[in-house]
Tab-separated table of C-alpha atoms in Angstrom:
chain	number	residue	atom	x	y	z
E	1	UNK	CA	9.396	18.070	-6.448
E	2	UNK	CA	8.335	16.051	-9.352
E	3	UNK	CA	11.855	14.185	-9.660
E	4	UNK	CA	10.810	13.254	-5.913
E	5	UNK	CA	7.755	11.656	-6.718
E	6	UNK	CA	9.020	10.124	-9.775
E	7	UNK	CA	12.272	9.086	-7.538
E	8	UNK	CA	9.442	7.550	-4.936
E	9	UNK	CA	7.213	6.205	-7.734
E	10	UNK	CA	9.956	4.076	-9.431
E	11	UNK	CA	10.693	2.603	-5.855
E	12	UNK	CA	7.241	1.810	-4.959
E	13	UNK	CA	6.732	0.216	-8.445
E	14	UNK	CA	9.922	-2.117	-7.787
E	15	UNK	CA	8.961	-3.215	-4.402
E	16	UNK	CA	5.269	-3.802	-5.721
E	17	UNK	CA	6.488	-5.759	-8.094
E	18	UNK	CA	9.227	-7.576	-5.941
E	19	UNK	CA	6.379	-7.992	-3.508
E	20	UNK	CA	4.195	-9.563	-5.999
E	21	UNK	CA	6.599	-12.689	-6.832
E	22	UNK	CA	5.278	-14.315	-4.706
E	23	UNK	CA	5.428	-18.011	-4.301
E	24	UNK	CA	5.430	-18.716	-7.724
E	25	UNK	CA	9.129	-17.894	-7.800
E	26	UNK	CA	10.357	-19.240	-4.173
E	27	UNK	CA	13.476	-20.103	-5.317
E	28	UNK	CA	14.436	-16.602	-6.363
E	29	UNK	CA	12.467	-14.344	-3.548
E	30	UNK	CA	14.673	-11.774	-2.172
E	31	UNK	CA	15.633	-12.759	1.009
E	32	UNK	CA	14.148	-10.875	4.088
E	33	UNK	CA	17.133	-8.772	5.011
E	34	UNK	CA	16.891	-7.254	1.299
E	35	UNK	CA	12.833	-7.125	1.663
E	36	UNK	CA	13.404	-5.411	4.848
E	37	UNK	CA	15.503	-2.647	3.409
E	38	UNK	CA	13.506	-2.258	0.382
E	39	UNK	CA	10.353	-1.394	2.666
E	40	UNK	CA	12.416	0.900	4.823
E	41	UNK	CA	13.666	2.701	1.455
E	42	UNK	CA	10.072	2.780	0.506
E	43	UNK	CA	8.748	4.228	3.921
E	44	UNK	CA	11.590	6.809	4.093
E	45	UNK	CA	10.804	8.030	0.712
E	46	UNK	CA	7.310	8.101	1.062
E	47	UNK	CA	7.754	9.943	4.265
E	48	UNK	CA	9.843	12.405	2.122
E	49	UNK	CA	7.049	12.577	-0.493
E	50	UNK	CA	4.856	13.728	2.217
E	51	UNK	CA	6.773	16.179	4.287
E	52	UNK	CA	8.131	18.164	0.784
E	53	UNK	CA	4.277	18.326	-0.283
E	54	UNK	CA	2.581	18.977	3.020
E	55	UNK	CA	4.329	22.189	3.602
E	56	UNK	CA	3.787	21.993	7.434
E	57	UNK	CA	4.789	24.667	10.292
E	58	UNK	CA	6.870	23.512	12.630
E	59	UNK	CA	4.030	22.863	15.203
E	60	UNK	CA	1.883	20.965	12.648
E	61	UNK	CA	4.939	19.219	11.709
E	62	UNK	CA	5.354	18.087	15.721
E	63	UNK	CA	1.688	17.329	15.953
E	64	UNK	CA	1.399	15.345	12.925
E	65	UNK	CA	4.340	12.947	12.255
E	66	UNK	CA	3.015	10.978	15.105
E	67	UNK	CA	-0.267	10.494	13.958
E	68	UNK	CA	1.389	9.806	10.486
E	69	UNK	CA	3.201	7.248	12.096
E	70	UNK	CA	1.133	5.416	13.967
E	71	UNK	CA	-1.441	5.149	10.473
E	72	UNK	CA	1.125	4.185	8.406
E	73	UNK	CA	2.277	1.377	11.160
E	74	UNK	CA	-1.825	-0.182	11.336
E	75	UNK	CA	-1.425	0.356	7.006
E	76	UNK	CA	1.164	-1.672	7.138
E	77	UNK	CA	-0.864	-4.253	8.111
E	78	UNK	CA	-3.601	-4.069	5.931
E	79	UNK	CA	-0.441	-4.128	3.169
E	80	UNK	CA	0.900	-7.395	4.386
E	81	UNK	CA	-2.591	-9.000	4.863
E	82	UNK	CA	-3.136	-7.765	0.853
E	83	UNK	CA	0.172	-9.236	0.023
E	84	UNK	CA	-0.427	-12.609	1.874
E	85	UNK	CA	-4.103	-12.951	-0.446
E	86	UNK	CA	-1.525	-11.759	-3.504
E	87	UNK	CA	0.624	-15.004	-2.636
E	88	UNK	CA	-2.754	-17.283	-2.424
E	89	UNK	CA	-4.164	-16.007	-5.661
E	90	UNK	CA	-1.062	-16.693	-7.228
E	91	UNK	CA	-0.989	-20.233	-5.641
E	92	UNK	CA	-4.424	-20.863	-6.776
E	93	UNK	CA	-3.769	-18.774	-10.453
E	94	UNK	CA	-4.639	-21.688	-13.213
E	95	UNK	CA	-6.301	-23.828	-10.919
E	96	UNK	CA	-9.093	-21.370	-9.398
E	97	UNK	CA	-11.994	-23.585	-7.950
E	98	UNK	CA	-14.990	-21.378	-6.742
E	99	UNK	CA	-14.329	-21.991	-3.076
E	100	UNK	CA	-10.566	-20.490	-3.818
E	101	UNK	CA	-11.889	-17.780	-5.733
E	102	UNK	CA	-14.897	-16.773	-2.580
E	103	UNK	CA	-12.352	-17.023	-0.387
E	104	UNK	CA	-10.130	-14.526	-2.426
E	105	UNK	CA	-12.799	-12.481	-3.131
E	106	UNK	CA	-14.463	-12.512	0.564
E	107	UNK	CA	-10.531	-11.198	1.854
E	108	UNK	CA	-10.441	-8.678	-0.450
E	109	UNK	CA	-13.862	-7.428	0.505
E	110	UNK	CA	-12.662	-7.657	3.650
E	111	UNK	CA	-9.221	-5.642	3.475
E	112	UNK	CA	-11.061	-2.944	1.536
E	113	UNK	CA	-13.671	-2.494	4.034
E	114	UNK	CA	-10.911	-2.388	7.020
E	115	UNK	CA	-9.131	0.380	5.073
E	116	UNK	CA	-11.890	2.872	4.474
E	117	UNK	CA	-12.880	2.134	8.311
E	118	UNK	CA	-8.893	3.040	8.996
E	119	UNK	CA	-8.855	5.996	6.856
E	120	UNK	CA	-12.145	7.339	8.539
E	121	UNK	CA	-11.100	6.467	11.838
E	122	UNK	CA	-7.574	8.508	11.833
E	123	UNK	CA	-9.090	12.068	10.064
E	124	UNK	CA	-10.455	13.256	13.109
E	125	UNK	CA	-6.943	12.160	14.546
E	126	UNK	CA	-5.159	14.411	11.993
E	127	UNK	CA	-8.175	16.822	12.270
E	128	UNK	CA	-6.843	17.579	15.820
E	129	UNK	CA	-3.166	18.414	14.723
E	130	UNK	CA	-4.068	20.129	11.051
E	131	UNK	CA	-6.070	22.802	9.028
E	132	UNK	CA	-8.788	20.245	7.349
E	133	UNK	CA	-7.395	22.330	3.993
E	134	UNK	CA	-3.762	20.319	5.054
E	135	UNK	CA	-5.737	17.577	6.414
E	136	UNK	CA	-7.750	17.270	2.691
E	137	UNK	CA	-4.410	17.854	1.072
E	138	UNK	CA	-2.638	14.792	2.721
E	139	UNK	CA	-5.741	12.541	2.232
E	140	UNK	CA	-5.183	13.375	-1.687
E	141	UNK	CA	-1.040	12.674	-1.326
E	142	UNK	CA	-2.376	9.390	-0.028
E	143	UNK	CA	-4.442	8.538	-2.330
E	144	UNK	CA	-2.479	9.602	-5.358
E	145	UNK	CA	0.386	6.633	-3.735
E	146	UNK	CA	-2.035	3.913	-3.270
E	147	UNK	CA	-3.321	4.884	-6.937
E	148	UNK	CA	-0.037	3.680	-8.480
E	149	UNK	CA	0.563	1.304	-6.612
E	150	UNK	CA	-2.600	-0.868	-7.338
E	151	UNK	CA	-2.557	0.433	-11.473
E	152	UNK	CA	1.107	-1.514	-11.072
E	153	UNK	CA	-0.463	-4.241	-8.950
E	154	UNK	CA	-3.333	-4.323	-11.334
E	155	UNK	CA	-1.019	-4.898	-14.022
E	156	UNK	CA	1.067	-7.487	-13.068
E	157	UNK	CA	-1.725	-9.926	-11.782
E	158	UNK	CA	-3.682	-11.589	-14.703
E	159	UNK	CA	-7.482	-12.173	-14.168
E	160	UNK	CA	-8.644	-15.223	-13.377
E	161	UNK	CA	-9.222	-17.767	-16.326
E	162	UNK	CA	-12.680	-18.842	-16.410
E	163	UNK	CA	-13.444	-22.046	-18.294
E	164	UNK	CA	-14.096	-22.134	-22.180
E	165	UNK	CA	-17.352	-23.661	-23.052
């Protein structure tokens, strides 16, 4: 079990940080066939990570991959919208104006706020098809994911340069 998150770890750190190129490197992005397969690698191992830890019965498991589905599609979302403010802070990165950086800042505010209202709006969807204790349990698998993905994130975008006075 802890190869497998390893395994899904290393996977979701190289698509982070293939993600994360952005346009400062347009002539080298990976082309969108080879995006496309990375994120299906990384949503077939994550889906793995889940279904080894969540130790479901078969009924829960009929009830819930549905429900998993359907929040990891509207997640997806929220990803790409974080990705697309990734590419415009690294478009703006060493030439930040205070407009840019409200902007940046306002979006952010704005994708964080959409994904706690996501996250509370699907747990009394899963509450229907699980135990709250399984329920709980895949709410920390979740979080435990999207907690290495932004410490890689974090560390592969710089801060902002302020100016020296």
């Amino acid at each position: 079990m802890k190869r497998k998150i390893i395994q899904l770890m290393v996977t979701v750190v190289l698509a982070t940080f293939l993600l994360t190129l952005g346009s400062t490197v347009m002539a080298q992005e990976p082309s969108a066939d080879n995006m496309q397969i990375v994120l299906e690698k990384i949503k077939a191992d994550k889906k793995l990570l889940v279904a080894e830890n969540m130790q479901l019965t078969e009924k829960e498991a009929k009830a819930f991959w549905p429900v998993y589905e359907s929040y990891q599609n509207e997640l997806f979302l929220l990803r790409t919208r974080t990705l697309k403010l990734i590419d415009t802070y690294g478009d703006a990165y060493g030439k930040m104006t205070n407009k840019t950086a409200k902007k940046i800042l306002d979006e952010y505010m704005t994708i964080e706020t959409l994904r706690l209202e996501l996250r509370k709006a699907y747990l009394p969807k899963f509450r229907k098809v699980l135990p709250d204790v399984k329920v709980a349990r895949y709410y920390q698998i979740e979080n435990k994911i999207n907690a290495v993905v932004d410490f890689e994130l974090a560390k592969r975008i710089p801060l902002i340069k302020t100016e020296q006075k």
